[in-house]
Amino acid sequence: MADAIVADYMVRDVISVEPQMKVREVTEKMINSNFHGFPIAERGYLLGFVTSKELLRFTDRPDATMREVMKRGTVCVVPSMKISDAIRVLFRYGIRNLPVVDE
């Protein structure tokens, strides 16, 4: 594991959502998936990340778009990063999901 990198462990079949999708649509998509969070992407660029916990905050606004409710930006890593460094990022920020972006 000393030489392991993020690319060795990352999920490659990622499901993302678009910023114009509504809270109810993303909630339904999450319920019907094995994921507890989705990257929010537009034209190949990562805009943010939405988790099931964050979606719960907007159950009273089912027609709001992800663009309206998402927090801009997210902590992310690159495939060549050491897995030990990525683990430190997860612990430091207290997050469960860590998007991987192109270098």
mmCIF file of C-alpha atoms in Angstrom:
data_model
loop_
_atom_site.group_PDB
_atom_site.id
_atom_site.type_symbol
_atom_site.label_atom_id
_atom_site.label_comp_id
_atom_site.label_asym_id
_atom_site.label_seq_id
_atom_site.Cartn_x
_atom_site.Cartn_y
_atom_site.Cartn_z
ATOM 1 C CA MET A 1 0.000 0.000 0.000
ATOM 2 C CA ALA A 2 3.027 2.283 0.379
ATOM 3 C CA ASP A 3 3.102 2.930 -3.375
ATOM 4 C CA ALA A 4 -0.661 2.800 -3.913
ATOM 5 C CA ILE A 5 -2.239 5.742 -5.673
ATOM 6 C CA VAL A 6 -5.799 7.030 -5.924
ATOM 7 C CA ALA A 7 -6.189 5.576 -9.442
ATOM 8 C CA ASP A 8 -5.824 2.070 -7.930
ATOM 9 C CA TYR A 9 -8.907 2.553 -5.725
ATOM 10 C CA MET A 10 -11.179 5.138 -7.312
ATOM 11 C CA VAL A 11 -14.666 4.354 -8.605
ATOM 12 C CA ARG A 12 -14.580 4.679 -12.371
ATOM 13 C CA ASP A 13 -18.288 4.378 -13.208
ATOM 14 C CA VAL A 14 -19.309 7.633 -11.590
ATOM 15 C CA ILE A 15 -22.856 8.929 -11.780
ATOM 16 C CA SER A 16 -22.981 12.700 -11.866
ATOM 17 C CA VAL A 17 -25.836 15.177 -11.858
ATOM 18 C CA GLU A 18 -26.227 18.437 -13.734
ATOM 19 C CA PRO A 19 -26.694 21.820 -12.072
ATOM 20 C CA GLN A 20 -30.143 22.345 -13.652
ATOM 21 C CA MET A 21 -31.518 19.112 -12.130
ATOM 22 C CA LYS A 22 -34.105 19.618 -9.405
ATOM 23 C CA VAL A 23 -33.757 18.482 -5.794
ATOM 24 C CA ARG A 24 -36.561 15.930 -6.254
ATOM 25 C CA GLU A 25 -34.864 14.470 -9.363
ATOM 26 C CA VAL A 26 -31.508 14.106 -7.651
ATOM 27 C CA THR A 27 -33.139 12.673 -4.538
ATOM 28 C CA GLU A 28 -34.901 10.032 -6.640
ATOM 29 C CA LYS A 29 -31.686 9.262 -8.499
ATOM 30 C CA MET A 30 -29.825 8.826 -5.226
ATOM 31 C CA ILE A 31 -32.537 6.578 -3.758
ATOM 32 C CA ASN A 32 -32.251 4.344 -6.828
ATOM 33 C CA SER A 33 -28.454 4.130 -6.760
ATOM 34 C CA ASN A 34 -25.806 2.631 -4.520
ATOM 35 C CA PHE A 35 -24.216 6.040 -3.961
ATOM 36 C CA HIS A 36 -24.720 8.500 -1.115
ATOM 37 C CA GLY A 37 -23.402 11.468 -3.054
ATOM 38 C CA PHE A 38 -23.018 12.758 -6.601
ATOM 39 C CA PRO A 39 -20.615 15.142 -8.252
ATOM 40 C CA ILE A 40 -22.357 18.095 -9.881
ATOM 41 C CA ALA A 41 -20.768 18.596 -13.282
ATOM 42 C CA GLU A 42 -21.319 20.773 -16.313
ATOM 43 C CA ARG A 43 -19.505 20.453 -19.643
ATOM 44 C CA GLY A 44 -16.930 18.130 -18.080
ATOM 45 C CA TYR A 45 -16.112 20.435 -15.155
ATOM 46 C CA LEU A 46 -16.738 19.644 -11.510
ATOM 47 C CA LEU A 47 -18.846 22.390 -9.913
ATOM 48 C CA GLY A 48 -19.598 20.799 -6.564
ATOM 49 C CA PHE A 49 -20.741 17.663 -4.781
ATOM 50 C CA VAL A 50 -24.122 16.863 -3.248
ATOM 51 C CA THR A 51 -24.696 14.275 -0.520
ATOM 52 C CA SER A 52 -27.875 12.668 0.736
ATOM 53 C CA LYS A 53 -27.502 14.654 3.968
ATOM 54 C CA GLU A 54 -27.399 17.918 2.017
ATOM 55 C CA LEU A 55 -30.456 16.925 -0.032
ATOM 56 C CA LEU A 56 -32.415 16.414 3.188
ATOM 57 C CA ARG A 57 -31.940 20.107 3.962
ATOM 58 C CA PHE A 58 -33.927 20.997 0.846
ATOM 59 C CA THR A 59 -36.905 18.625 1.041
ATOM 60 C CA ASP A 60 -39.081 21.714 1.449
ATOM 61 C CA ARG A 61 -37.767 23.005 -1.918
ATOM 62 C CA PRO A 62 -38.193 20.026 -4.292
ATOM 63 C CA ASP A 63 -38.221 22.235 -7.398
ATOM 64 C CA ALA A 64 -35.006 24.092 -6.533
ATOM 65 C CA THR A 65 -32.122 23.304 -8.860
ATOM 66 C CA MET A 66 -28.765 21.975 -7.787
ATOM 67 C CA ARG A 67 -27.232 25.270 -8.953
ATOM 68 C CA GLU A 68 -29.460 27.114 -6.452
ATOM 69 C CA VAL A 69 -28.725 24.899 -3.459
ATOM 70 C CA MET A 70 -25.235 23.515 -3.969
ATOM 71 C CA LYS A 71 -22.154 24.792 -2.223
ATOM 72 C CA ARG A 72 -19.672 25.952 -4.816
ATOM 73 C CA GLY A 73 -16.462 23.979 -5.155
ATOM 74 C CA THR A 74 -15.383 20.844 -3.391
ATOM 75 C CA VAL A 75 -12.261 19.197 -2.085
ATOM 76 C CA CYS A 76 -10.898 16.829 -4.723
ATOM 77 C CA VAL A 77 -7.800 14.811 -5.594
ATOM 78 C CA VAL A 78 -6.010 13.620 -8.729
ATOM 79 C CA PRO A 79 -5.460 9.987 -9.808
ATOM 80 C CA SER A 80 -1.690 10.125 -9.268
ATOM 81 C CA MET A 81 -1.975 11.217 -5.619
ATOM 82 C CA LYS A 82 -0.749 8.725 -3.021
ATOM 83 C CA ILE A 83 -3.656 6.927 -1.387
ATOM 84 C CA SER A 84 -2.204 7.771 2.039
ATOM 85 C CA ASP A 85 -2.413 11.489 1.192
ATOM 86 C CA ALA A 86 -6.013 11.090 -0.022
ATOM 87 C CA ILE A 87 -6.897 9.359 3.254
ATOM 88 C CA ARG A 88 -5.464 12.310 5.153
ATOM 89 C CA VAL A 89 -7.686 14.647 3.120
ATOM 90 C CA LEU A 90 -10.753 12.550 3.994
ATOM 91 C CA PHE A 91 -9.952 12.671 7.703
ATOM 92 C CA ARG A 92 -8.876 16.320 7.764
ATOM 93 C CA TYR A 93 -12.126 17.525 6.212
ATOM 94 C CA GLY A 94 -14.353 14.874 7.785
ATOM 95 C CA ILE A 95 -15.782 13.840 4.442
ATOM 96 C CA ARG A 96 -16.921 10.516 3.080
ATOM 97 C CA ASN A 97 -16.639 11.238 -0.648
ATOM 98 C CA LEU A 98 -13.623 12.572 -2.470
ATOM 99 C CA PRO A 99 -14.056 13.371 -6.156
ATOM 100 C CA VAL A 100 -11.141 12.550 -8.436
ATOM 101 C CA VAL A 101 -10.475 15.003 -11.254
ATOM 102 C CA ASP A 102 -8.067 15.024 -14.200
ATOM 103 C CA GLU A 103 -4.658 16.443 -13.491
#
